[in-house]
Protein backbone atom coordinates (compact mmCIF):
# COMPACT_ATOMS: atom_id res chain seq x y z
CA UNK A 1 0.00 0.00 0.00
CA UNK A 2 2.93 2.63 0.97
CA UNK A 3 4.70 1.75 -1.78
CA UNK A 4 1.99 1.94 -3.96
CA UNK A 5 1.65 5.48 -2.81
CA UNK A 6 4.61 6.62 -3.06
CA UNK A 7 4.21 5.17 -6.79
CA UNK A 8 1.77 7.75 -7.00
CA UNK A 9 3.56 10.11 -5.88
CA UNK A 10 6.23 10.55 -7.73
CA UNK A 11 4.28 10.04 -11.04
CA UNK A 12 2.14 13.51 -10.03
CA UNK A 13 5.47 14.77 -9.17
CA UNK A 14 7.42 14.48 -12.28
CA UNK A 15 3.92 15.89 -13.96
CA UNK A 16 4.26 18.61 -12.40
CA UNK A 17 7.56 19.38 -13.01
CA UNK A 18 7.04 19.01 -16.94
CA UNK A 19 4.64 22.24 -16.42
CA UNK A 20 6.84 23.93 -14.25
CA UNK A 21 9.38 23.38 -17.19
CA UNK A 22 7.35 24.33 -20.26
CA UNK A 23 6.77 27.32 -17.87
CA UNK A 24 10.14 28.37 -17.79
CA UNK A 25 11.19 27.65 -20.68
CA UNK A 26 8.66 30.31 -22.23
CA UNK A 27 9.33 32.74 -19.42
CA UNK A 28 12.78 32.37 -20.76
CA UNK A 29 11.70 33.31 -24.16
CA UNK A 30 9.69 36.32 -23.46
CA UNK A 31 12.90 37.68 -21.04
CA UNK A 32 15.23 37.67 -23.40
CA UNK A 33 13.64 39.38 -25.45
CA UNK A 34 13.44 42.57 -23.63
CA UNK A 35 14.96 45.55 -24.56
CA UNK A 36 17.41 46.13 -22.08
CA UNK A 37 18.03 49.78 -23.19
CA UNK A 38 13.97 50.12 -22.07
CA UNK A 39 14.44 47.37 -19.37
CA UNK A 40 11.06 48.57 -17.70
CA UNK A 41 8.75 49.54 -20.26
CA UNK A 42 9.57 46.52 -22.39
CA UNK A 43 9.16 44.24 -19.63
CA UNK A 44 5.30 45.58 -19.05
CA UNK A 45 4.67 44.55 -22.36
CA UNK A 46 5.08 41.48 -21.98
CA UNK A 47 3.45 40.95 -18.37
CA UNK A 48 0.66 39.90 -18.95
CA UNK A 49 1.62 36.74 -21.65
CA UNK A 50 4.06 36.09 -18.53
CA UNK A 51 1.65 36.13 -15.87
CA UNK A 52 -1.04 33.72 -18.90
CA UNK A 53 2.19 31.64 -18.86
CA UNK A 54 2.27 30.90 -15.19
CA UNK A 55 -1.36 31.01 -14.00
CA UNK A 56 -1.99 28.59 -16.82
CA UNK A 57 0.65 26.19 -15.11
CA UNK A 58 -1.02 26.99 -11.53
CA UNK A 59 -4.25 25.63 -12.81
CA UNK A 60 -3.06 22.45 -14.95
CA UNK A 61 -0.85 21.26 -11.67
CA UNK A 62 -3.77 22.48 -9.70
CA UNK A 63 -6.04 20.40 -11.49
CA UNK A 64 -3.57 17.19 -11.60
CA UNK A 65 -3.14 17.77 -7.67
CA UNK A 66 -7.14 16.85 -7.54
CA UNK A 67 -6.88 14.08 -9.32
CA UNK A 68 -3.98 12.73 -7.80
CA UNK A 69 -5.43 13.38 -4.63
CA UNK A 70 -8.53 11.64 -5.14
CA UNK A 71 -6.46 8.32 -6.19
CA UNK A 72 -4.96 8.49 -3.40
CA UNK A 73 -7.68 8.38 -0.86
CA UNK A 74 -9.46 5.59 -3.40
CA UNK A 75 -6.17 3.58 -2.68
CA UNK A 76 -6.36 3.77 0.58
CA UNK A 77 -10.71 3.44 0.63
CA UNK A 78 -11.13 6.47 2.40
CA UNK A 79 -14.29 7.74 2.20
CA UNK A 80 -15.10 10.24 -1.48
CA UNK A 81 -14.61 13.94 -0.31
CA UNK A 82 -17.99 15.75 0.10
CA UNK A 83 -17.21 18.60 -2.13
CA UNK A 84 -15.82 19.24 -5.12
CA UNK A 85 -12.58 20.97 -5.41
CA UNK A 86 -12.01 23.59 -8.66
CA UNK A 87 -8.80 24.23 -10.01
CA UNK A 88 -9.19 27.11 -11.45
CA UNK A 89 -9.54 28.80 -7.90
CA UNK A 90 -5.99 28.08 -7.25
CA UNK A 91 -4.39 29.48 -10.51
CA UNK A 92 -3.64 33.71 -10.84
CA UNK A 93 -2.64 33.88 -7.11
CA UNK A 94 0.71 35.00 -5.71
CA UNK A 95 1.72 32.74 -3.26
CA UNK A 96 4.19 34.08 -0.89
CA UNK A 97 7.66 33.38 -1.17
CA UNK A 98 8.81 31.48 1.84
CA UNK A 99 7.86 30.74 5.09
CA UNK A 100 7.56 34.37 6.88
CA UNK A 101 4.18 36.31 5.82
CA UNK A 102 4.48 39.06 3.75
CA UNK A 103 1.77 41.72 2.28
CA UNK A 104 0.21 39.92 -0.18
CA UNK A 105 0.59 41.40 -3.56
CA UNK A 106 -1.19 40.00 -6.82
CA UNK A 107 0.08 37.86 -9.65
CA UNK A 108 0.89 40.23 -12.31
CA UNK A 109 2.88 42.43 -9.27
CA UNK A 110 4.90 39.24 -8.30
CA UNK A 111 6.18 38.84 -11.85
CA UNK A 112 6.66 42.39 -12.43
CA UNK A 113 9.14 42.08 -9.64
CA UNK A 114 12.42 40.68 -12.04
CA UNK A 115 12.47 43.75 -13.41
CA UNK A 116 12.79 46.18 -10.65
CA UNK A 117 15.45 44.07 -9.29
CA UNK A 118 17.41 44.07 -12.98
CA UNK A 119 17.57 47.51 -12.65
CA UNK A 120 18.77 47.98 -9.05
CA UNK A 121 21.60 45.53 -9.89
CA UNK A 122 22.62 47.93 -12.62
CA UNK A 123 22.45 50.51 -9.75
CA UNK A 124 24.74 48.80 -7.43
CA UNK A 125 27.44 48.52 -10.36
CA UNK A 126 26.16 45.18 -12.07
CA UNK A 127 26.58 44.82 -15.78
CA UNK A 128 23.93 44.73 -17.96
CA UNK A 129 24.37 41.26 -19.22
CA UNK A 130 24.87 40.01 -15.41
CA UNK A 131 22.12 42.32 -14.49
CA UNK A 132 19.81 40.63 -16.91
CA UNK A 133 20.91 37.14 -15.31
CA UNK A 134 19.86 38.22 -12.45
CA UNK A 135 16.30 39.13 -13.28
CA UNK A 136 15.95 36.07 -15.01
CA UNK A 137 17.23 33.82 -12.31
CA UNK A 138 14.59 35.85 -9.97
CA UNK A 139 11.77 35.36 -12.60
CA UNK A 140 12.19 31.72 -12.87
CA UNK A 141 12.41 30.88 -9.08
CA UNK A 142 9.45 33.06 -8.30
CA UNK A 143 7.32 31.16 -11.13
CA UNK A 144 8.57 28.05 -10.06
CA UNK A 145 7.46 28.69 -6.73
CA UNK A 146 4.02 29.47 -7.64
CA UNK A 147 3.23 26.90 -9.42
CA UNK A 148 4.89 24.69 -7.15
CA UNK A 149 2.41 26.13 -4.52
CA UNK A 150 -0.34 25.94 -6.48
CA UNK A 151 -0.25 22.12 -6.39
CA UNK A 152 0.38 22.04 -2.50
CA UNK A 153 -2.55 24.49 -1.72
CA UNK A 154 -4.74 22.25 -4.05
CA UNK A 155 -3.65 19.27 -2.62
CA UNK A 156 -4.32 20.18 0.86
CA UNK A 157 -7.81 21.53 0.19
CA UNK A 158 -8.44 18.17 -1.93
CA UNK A 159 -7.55 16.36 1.72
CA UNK A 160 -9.58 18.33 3.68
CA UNK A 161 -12.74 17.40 2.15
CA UNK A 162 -12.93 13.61 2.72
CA UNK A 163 -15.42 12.79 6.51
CA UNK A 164 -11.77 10.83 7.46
CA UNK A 165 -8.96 12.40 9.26
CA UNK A 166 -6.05 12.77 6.79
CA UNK A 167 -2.23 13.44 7.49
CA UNK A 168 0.48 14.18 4.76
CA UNK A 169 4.02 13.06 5.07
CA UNK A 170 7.02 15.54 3.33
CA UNK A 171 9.36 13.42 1.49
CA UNK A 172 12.35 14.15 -0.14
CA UNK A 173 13.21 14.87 -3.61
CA UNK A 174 16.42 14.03 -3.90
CA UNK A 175 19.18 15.54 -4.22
CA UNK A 176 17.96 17.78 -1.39
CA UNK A 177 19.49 20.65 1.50
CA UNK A 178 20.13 19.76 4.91
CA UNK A 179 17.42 21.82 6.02
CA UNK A 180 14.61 19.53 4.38
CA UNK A 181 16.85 15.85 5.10
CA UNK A 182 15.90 16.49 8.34
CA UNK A 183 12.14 16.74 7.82
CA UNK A 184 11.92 13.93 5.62
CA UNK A 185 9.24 11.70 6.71
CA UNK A 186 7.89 14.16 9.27
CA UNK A 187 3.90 13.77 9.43
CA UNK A 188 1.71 17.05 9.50
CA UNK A 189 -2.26 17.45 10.00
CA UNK A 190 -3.48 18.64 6.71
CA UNK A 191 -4.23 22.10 7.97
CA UNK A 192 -0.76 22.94 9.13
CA UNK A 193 1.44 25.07 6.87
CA UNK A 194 4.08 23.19 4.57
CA UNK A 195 7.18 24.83 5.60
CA UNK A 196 9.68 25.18 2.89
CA UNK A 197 12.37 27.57 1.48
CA UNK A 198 13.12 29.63 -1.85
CA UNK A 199 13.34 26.69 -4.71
CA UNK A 200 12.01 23.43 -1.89
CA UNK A 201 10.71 20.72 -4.17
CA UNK A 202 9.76 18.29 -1.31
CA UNK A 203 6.41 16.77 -1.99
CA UNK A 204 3.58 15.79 0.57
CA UNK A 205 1.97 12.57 0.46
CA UNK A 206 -1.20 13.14 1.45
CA UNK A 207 -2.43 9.63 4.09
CA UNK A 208 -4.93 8.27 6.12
CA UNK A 209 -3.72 8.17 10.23
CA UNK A 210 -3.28 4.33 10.03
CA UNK A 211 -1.19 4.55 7.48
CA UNK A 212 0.83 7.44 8.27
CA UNK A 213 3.61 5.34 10.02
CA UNK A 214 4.64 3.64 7.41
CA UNK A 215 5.80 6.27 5.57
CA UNK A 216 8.65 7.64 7.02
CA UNK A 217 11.96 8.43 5.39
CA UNK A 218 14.92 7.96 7.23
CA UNK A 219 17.57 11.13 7.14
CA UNK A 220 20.53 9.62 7.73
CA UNK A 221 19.76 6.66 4.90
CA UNK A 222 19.73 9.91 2.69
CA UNK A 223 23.15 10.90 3.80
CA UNK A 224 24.54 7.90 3.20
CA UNK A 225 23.61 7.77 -0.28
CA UNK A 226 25.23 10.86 -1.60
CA UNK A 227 29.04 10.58 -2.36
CA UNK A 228 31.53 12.33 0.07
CA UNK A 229 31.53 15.33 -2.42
CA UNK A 230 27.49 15.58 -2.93
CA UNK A 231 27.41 15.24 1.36
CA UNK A 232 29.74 18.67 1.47
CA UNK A 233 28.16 20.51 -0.75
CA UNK A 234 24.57 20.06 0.57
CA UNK A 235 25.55 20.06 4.05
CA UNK A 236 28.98 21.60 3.89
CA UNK A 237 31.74 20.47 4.23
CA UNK A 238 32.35 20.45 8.26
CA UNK A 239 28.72 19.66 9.06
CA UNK A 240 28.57 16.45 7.19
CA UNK A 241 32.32 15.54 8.42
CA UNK A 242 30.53 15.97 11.68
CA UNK A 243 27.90 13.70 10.65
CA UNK A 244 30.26 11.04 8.99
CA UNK A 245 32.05 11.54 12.57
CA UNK A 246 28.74 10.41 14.56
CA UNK A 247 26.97 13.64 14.95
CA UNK A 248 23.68 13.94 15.25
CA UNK A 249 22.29 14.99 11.82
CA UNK A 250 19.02 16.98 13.80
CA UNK A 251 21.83 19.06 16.22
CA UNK A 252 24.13 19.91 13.27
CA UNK A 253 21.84 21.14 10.96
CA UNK A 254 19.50 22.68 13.24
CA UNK A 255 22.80 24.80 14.82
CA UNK A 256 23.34 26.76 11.48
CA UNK A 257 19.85 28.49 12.25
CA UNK A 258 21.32 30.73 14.34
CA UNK A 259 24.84 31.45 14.02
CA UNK A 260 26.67 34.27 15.40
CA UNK A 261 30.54 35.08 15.46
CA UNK A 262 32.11 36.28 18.59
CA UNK A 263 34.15 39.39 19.69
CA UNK A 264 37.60 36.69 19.65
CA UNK A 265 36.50 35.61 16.29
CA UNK A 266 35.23 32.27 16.97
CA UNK A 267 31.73 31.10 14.50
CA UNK A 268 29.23 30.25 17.60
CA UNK A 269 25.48 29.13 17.76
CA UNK A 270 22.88 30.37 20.05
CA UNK A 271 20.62 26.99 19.21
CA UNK A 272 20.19 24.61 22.19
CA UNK A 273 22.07 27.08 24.67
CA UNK A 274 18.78 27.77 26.79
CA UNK A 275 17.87 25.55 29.64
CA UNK A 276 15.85 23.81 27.61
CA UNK A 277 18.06 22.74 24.94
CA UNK A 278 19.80 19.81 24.60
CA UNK A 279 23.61 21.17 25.57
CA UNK A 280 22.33 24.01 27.54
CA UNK A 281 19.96 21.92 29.59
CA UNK A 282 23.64 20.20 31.15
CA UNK A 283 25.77 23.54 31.17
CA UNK A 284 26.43 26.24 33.95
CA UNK A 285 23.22 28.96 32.88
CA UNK A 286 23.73 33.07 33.09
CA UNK A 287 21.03 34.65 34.87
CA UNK A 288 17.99 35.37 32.91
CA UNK A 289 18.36 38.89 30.99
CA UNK A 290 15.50 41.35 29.79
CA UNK A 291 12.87 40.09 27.36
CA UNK A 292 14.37 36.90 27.37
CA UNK A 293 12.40 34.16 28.02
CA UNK A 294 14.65 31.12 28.89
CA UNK A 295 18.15 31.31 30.85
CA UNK A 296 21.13 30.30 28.33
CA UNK A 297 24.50 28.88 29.18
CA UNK A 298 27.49 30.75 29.95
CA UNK A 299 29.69 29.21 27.46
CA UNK A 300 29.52 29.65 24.01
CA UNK A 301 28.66 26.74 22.38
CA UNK A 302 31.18 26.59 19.40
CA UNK A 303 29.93 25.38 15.69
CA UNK A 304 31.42 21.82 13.42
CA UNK A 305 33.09 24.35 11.54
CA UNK A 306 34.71 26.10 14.42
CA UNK A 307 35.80 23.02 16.05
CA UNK A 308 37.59 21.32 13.35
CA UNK A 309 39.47 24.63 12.56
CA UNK A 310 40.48 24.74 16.48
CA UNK A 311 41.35 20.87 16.34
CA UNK A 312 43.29 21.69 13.20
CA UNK A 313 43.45 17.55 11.93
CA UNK A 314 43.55 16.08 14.90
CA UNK A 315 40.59 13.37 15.04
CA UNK A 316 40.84 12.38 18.53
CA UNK A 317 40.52 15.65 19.57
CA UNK A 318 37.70 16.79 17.21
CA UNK A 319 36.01 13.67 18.59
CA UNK A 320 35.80 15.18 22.03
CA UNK A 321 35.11 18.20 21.22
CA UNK A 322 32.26 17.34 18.92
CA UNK A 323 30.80 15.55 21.90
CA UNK A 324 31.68 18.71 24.55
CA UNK A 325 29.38 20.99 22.74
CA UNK A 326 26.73 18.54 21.89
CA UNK A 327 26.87 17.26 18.62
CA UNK A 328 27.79 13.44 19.42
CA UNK A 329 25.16 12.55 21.57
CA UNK A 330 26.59 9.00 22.83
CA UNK A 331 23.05 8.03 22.02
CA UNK A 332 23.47 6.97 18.16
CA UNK A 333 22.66 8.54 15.31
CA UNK A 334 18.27 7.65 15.47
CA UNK A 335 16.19 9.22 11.97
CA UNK A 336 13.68 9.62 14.82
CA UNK A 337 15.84 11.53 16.66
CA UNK A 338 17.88 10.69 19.97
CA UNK A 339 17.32 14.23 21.66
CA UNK A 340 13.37 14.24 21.46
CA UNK A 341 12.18 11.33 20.22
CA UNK A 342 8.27 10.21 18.95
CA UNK A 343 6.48 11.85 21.80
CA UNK A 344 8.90 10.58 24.64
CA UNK A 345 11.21 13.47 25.37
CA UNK A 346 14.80 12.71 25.91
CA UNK A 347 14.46 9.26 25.66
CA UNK A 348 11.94 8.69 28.35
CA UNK A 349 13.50 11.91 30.05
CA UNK A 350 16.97 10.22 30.20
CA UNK A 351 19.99 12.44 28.52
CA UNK A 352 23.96 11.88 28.95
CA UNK A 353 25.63 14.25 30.52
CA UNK A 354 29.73 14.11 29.50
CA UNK A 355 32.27 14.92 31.53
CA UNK A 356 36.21 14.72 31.21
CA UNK A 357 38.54 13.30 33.49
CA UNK A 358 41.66 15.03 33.48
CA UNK A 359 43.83 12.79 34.60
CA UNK A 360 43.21 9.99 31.61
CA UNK A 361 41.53 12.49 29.61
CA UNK A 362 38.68 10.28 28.39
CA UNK A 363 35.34 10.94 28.44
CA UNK A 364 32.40 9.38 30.01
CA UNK A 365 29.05 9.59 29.75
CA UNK A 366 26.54 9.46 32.46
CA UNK A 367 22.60 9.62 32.36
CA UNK A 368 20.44 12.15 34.30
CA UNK A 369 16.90 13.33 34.89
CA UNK A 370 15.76 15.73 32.57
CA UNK A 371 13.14 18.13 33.70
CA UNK A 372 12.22 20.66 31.14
């Protein structure tokens, strides 16, 4: 049955991206031939065959999102949703770009928008050739996004509709960023928001609840099928050494969200250094400062990168280091997860907590309550 799905799947996937690529391709047309001594003005000409171009790809992935939808929950003899679902009502929107919300603007605006930012690289200095490249590299992510979106919006309307409770499951496309390895195989509720980045092609799967377990993709299996040289340059190159060295995948990639370099020059994260993070939750805490809302640690909790410089090729010492500042866990490397697992906490609310004897300097690792 899962497999069958995921048969599915991927089949209304590479659909979709044969109208995302017509798309472009005739995007690509009508770009270059703008005048680019009338950058503007010629652009508006042609806005409205460009915006044709791309609401007409909302709507035919829209429409193929129904379908697929509905063969879906026929696989799986759900219940037949109790209203129908028109495509059309997902095609001439502008989707917004990302996961932060912005004004919304309309269609013909969003695609208007390659132009505008042509010209302000030929403000900042930018050639006119590289300044066109520019614009056109902005036009064809921005299209590709909303067409993109118009399948996911249709899709999770089309799931809403059955009487059953439905879940979807993100699953990769490889090859993929580090950022969406880690969600691979998460499970969402088919209200809640699909969470992606500039250029994500992950698709949902949409599921019944039963049958939601068995879809799960395990992140590390993905990291162990790209080549050394495909690992660094979608994780780079010191987080998947870290990785190959027994990091946890979930604590390494989840550390680059919030980077910060120090006054001495060292590349630090604030992620995890509350009380309530995984390496903060054993460290020494400051006191609590304004408008903060958790206590962090009073050491700075250093990054892969950082560590491997500082270690400068010496593996042993890397090692220890990787497992000071809480990136080997001693627990494994789990595609559930070893720091929060499925609705268990640490492990049952069990975490190591590491500490060095000088004398041999090895490291040991012993288990403790955890209590937030």
């Amino acid at each position: 049955m899962a497999q069958t799905i995921i048969e599915a799947a991927a089949t209304h996937y590479a659909y979709g991206k044969q109208v995302q690529t017509r798309a472009l391709r005739d995007l690509t047309r009508l770009w270059v031939a703008v005048d680019r001594n009338n950058i503007l003005d010629s652009w508006q000409t042609k806005l409205g065959a460009a915006t044709l171009i791309v609401a007409q790809a909302q709507q035919a992935v829209a429409e193929d999102s129904i379908e697929y939808s509905a063969a879906v929950l026929e696989a799986q003899d759900a219940p037949a949703p109790e209203h129908q679902v028109l495509a059309a009502g997902f095609a001439g929107i502008a989707y917004p770009l990302g996961d932060q919300l912005r004004r919304p603007i309309g269609l013909e605006d969003s695609i208007a928008s390659p132009a505008y930012k042509t010209l302000r690289a030929i403000g900042h200095g930018y050639t006119v050739d590289r300044s066109m490249g520019i614009g056109l590299d902005n036009l064809l992510l921005r299209s590709q996004m909303q067409i993109a979106d118009a399948s996911r919006q249709a899709e999770g309307v089309a799931m809403a509709t059955p009487p059953v409770r439905m879940h979807y499951v993100r699953m990769l496309n490889p090859p993929s960023c580090s950022r969406c390895a880690i969600l691979a195989g998460r499970t969402y509720r088919a209200q809640e928001a699909f969470r992606r980045h500039p250029g994500c092609d992950c698709r949902h799967i949409p599921v019944s609840e039963a049958l939601a377990g068995e879809m799960t993709t395990d992140p590390y299996r993905y990291f162990n099928s790209l080549s050394p040289e495909v690992q660094d340059k979608y994780f780079k190159p010191t987080d998947a050494q870290a990785i190959r060295d027994g990091a946890d995948i979930f604590q390494v990639v989840n550390a680059q969200s919030e980077t910060y370099t120090t006054e001495g020059g060292a590349l630090a994260t604030y992620y995890g250094t509350t009380k309530r993070g995984y390496w903060g939750s054993s460290e020494l805490l400051e006191k609590k400062t304004e408008g903060s809302r958790y206590r962090r640690a009073k050491r700075v909790r250093l990054m892969p990168e950082e560590i491997y410089k500082r270690s400068n090729g010496n593996r042993e010492q890397s090692l220890r280091l990787l497992e000071d500042y809480g990136y080997i866990t001693g627990l494994g490397q789990n595609p559930e997860g070893v720091v929060r697992g499925p609705g268990v906490g640490y492990l049952g609310g069990q975490k190591p907590s590491y500490s060095l004897d000088p004398a041999t300097g090895s490291w040991t690792a012993a288990s403790r309550n955890v209590t937030d």
